[in-house]
Coordinates of C-alpha atoms in Angstrom, one line a residue:
M23 CA 21.2 109.2 -122.0
I24 CA 23.2 107.7 -124.9
A25 CA 22.3 104.1 -125.6
T26 CA 25.4 101.9 -125.7
L27 CA 23.9 99.6 -128.3
T28 CA 23.4 102.3 -130.9
S29 CA 26.5 104.4 -130.3
P30 CA 30.2 104.1 -131.0
P31 CA 32.2 102.0 -130.5
L32 CA 29.6 99.2 -130.3
A33 CA 27.3 100.1 -133.2
P34 CA 29.9 100.1 -135.9
L35 CA 31.5 97.0 -134.4
L36 CA 28.2 95.1 -134.6
D37 CA 27.7 96.2 -138.2
R38 CA 31.1 94.8 -139.1
L39 CA 30.6 91.6 -137.1
F40 CA 27.2 90.9 -138.7
A41 CA 28.8 91.4 -142.1
Q42 CA 31.6 88.9 -141.3
A43 CA 29.0 86.4 -140.0
N44 CA 27.0 86.6 -143.2
A45 CA 30.2 86.0 -145.3
A46 CA 31.6 83.1 -143.2
T47 CA 31.8 79.6 -144.7
S48 CA 32.6 76.2 -143.2
P49 CA 34.7 73.9 -145.3
A50 CA 34.5 71.2 -142.6
M51 CA 30.7 71.0 -143.1
A52 CA 30.8 70.8 -146.9
G53 CA 30.8 67.0 -146.8
V54 CA 28.3 66.5 -144.0
S55 CA 24.8 65.7 -145.3
R56 CA 21.7 67.5 -144.0
E57 CA 20.5 64.3 -142.4
E58 CA 23.7 63.8 -140.6
R59 CA 23.8 67.4 -139.4
E60 CA 20.2 67.0 -138.1
R61 CA 21.2 63.8 -136.3
L62 CA 24.2 65.4 -134.6
M63 CA 22.1 68.4 -133.6
Q64 CA 19.6 66.2 -131.8
S65 CA 22.2 64.1 -130.1
K66 CA 23.0 64.5 -126.4
T67 CA 26.3 62.7 -126.8
E68 CA 27.7 63.9 -130.2
Y69 CA 27.0 67.7 -130.0
L70 CA 30.6 68.5 -129.3
S71 CA 31.6 66.9 -132.6
L72 CA 29.0 68.9 -134.5
Y73 CA 30.1 72.2 -133.0
G74 CA 33.7 71.4 -133.6
L75 CA 32.8 71.1 -137.3
L76 CA 30.9 74.4 -137.1
K77 CA 33.8 76.3 -135.6
D78 CA 34.2 78.6 -138.6
L79 CA 30.6 79.6 -138.7
W80 CA 29.4 82.4 -136.4
L81 CA 25.9 81.1 -135.7
P82 CA 24.8 84.5 -134.5
V83 CA 21.4 85.7 -133.4
S84 CA 19.7 87.8 -136.0
R85 CA 19.8 91.6 -135.8
E86 CA 16.1 91.5 -134.6
T87 CA 16.8 89.0 -131.9
G88 CA 19.9 90.9 -130.8
A89 CA 17.7 94.1 -130.4
L90 CA 15.1 92.0 -128.6
L91 CA 17.7 90.8 -126.1
Y92 CA 18.9 94.3 -125.4
M93 CA 15.3 95.6 -124.9
L94 CA 14.3 92.7 -122.7
A95 CA 17.4 93.0 -120.5
R96 CA 16.9 96.8 -120.2
N97 CA 13.2 96.6 -119.5
A98 CA 13.8 93.9 -116.8
N99 CA 16.6 96.1 -115.3
A100 CA 18.7 92.9 -115.5
A101 CA 21.9 92.8 -113.4
S102 CA 22.7 89.1 -113.7
I103 CA 22.6 87.2 -117.0
V104 CA 23.6 83.8 -118.1
E105 CA 24.2 82.9 -121.8
F106 CA 24.6 79.4 -123.2
G107 CA 26.5 79.6 -126.5
T108 CA 28.9 82.6 -126.9
S109 CA 30.1 81.9 -130.4
F110 CA 31.9 85.0 -131.6
G111 CA 30.1 87.2 -129.1
I112 CA 27.4 89.0 -131.1
S113 CA 24.5 88.2 -128.6
T114 CA 27.0 88.7 -125.7
L115 CA 27.6 92.2 -126.9
H116 CA 23.9 93.0 -127.0
L117 CA 23.3 91.7 -123.5
A118 CA 26.4 93.4 -122.1
A119 CA 25.3 96.7 -123.6
A120 CA 22.0 96.4 -121.7
L121 CA 24.0 95.7 -118.5
R122 CA 26.1 98.8 -119.1
D123 CA 23.0 101.0 -119.6
N124 CA 21.3 99.4 -116.6
G125 CA 24.2 100.7 -114.5
G126 CA 26.3 97.5 -114.4
G127 CA 26.1 93.8 -113.6
N128 CA 27.5 90.5 -114.6
L129 CA 27.1 88.3 -117.6
I130 CA 28.3 84.7 -117.5
S131 CA 28.6 83.2 -120.9
T132 CA 29.9 79.8 -121.9
E133 CA 31.5 78.4 -125.2
F134 CA 33.0 75.1 -126.1
E135 CA 35.2 76.2 -129.0
P136 CA 38.5 77.8 -127.8
S137 CA 39.0 79.8 -131.0
K138 CA 35.5 81.4 -130.6
V139 CA 36.2 82.2 -127.0
A140 CA 39.4 84.1 -128.0
R141 CA 37.6 86.1 -130.7
A142 CA 34.6 86.9 -128.5
R143 CA 36.9 88.3 -125.9
E144 CA 38.6 90.5 -128.5
H145 CA 35.2 91.8 -129.6
L146 CA 34.1 92.5 -126.0
A147 CA 37.3 94.5 -125.4
E148 CA 36.8 96.4 -128.7
G149 CA 33.3 97.2 -127.7
G150 CA 34.3 98.4 -124.3
L151 CA 32.3 95.8 -122.5
A152 CA 34.8 93.2 -121.3
D153 CA 34.5 94.2 -117.7
L154 CA 30.9 93.1 -117.6
V155 CA 31.4 89.6 -119.0
E156 CA 33.0 86.3 -117.8
I157 CA 33.3 83.7 -120.6
R158 CA 33.7 80.2 -119.4
E159 CA 35.4 77.9 -121.8
G160 CA 34.2 74.3 -122.1
D161 CA 31.1 72.1 -122.1
A162 CA 28.2 74.1 -120.5
L163 CA 27.1 71.0 -118.6
N164 CA 30.4 71.5 -116.6
T165 CA 30.9 75.3 -116.8
L166 CA 27.4 76.1 -115.5
A167 CA 27.3 73.3 -112.9
T168 CA 28.9 75.5 -110.2
D169 CA 29.6 79.0 -109.1
L170 CA 26.5 80.7 -110.4
P171 CA 24.9 83.9 -109.0
E172 CA 22.3 83.3 -106.3
N173 CA 19.7 85.2 -108.5
I174 CA 19.6 85.4 -112.3
D175 CA 17.4 87.8 -114.2
L176 CA 17.7 86.5 -117.7
L177 CA 18.9 83.3 -119.4
L178 CA 19.8 83.0 -123.1
L179 CA 19.8 79.6 -124.7
D180 CA 21.7 79.6 -128.0
G181 CA 24.1 76.6 -127.9
A182 CA 23.6 72.9 -128.7
K183 CA 19.8 72.6 -129.1
A184 CA 19.7 69.1 -127.5
L185 CA 20.9 70.6 -124.2
Y186 CA 18.4 73.4 -123.7
S187 CA 16.5 71.5 -121.0
D188 CA 19.7 70.3 -119.4
V189 CA 21.0 73.9 -119.1
L190 CA 17.7 75.1 -117.8
D191 CA 18.0 72.4 -115.1
L192 CA 21.4 73.8 -114.0
V193 CA 20.2 77.4 -114.0
G194 CA 16.4 77.2 -113.3
S195 CA 16.5 77.2 -109.5
R196 CA 18.3 80.5 -109.5
L197 CA 15.9 82.3 -111.9
L198 CA 13.9 84.9 -110.0
P199 CA 10.1 85.0 -110.4
G200 CA 9.6 87.1 -113.5
A201 CA 13.0 86.2 -114.9
L202 CA 13.1 85.8 -118.7
I203 CA 14.4 82.8 -120.7
V204 CA 15.1 83.4 -124.4
A205 CA 15.7 80.3 -126.5
D206 CA 17.0 81.0 -130.0
N207 CA 16.3 78.4 -132.8
A208 CA 13.9 76.8 -130.3
D209 CA 12.1 75.0 -133.1
Q210 CA 15.1 72.7 -133.2
S211 CA 14.5 71.7 -129.6
P212 CA 11.0 70.1 -129.5
D213 CA 11.6 68.6 -126.0
Y214 CA 12.4 72.0 -124.6
L215 CA 9.3 73.5 -126.2
N216 CA 7.0 70.8 -124.9
R217 CA 8.4 71.3 -121.4
M218 CA 8.1 75.1 -121.4
R219 CA 4.6 75.1 -122.8
A220 CA 3.2 72.3 -120.7
P221 CA 0.5 73.2 -118.2
G222 CA 2.0 73.5 -114.7
S223 CA 5.5 73.9 -116.0
G224 CA 6.1 76.9 -113.9
Y225 CA 6.7 79.1 -117.0
L226 CA 4.6 81.2 -119.3
S227 CA 6.0 80.7 -122.8
V228 CA 5.2 82.1 -126.2
S229 CA 6.8 82.0 -129.6
F230 CA 8.4 85.2 -131.0
G231 CA 9.1 85.5 -134.6
E232 CA 9.9 82.4 -136.5
D233 CA 12.3 80.6 -134.1
V234 CA 12.5 82.3 -130.8
E235 CA 10.8 81.1 -127.7
L236 CA 10.3 83.7 -125.0
S237 CA 9.4 82.4 -121.5
M238 CA 9.0 83.9 -118.0
R239 CA 9.5 82.1 -114.7
L240 CA 6.2 82.2 -112.8
G241 CA 5.9 82.8 -109.1
C242 CA 5.7 85.7 -106.7

């Protein structure tokens, strides 16, 4: 069987997108101090302002994390996936490729910035994966509050770090026992890490690489 992730049209598309992501700059962020950026990142009320400033940056998963997402979704035979933080769609492409190779399914992704939504949809169409993905435009606290699948196999958290726990609250009751949660840049969300690693949390959670937290919903 040919793996979608490593074959045309997706493999050369991802090579191009990663190169574009590495070259991207953000003039709007040039005048924002590191301290102010950190403050906005931890805010539960000003995160939309931050991500508006970051609209020119891709903020993608790494190549390694992308491959990890594909492998986890394949190994879990995932058919239903939710993603918080589409950006330009690099992580979305990895997850959708896994759905294709699993025989189909549905990926619900959500993104606040309209220009990123448009580009992500273009990339999904170019990669031949648009039929597997629904991108919901807007604040995830609204877009993921209703109309979710009854059962979810995998959740990717890669949006505003201050909202990781809030998004988990919206999705958590639908995660099947054994479902996986991948939180990228989890080191920037200490409240989330404390929650997932706490005894009796209902999750088994370990760090992966430098900034990824991999968790599994416990139960039988």
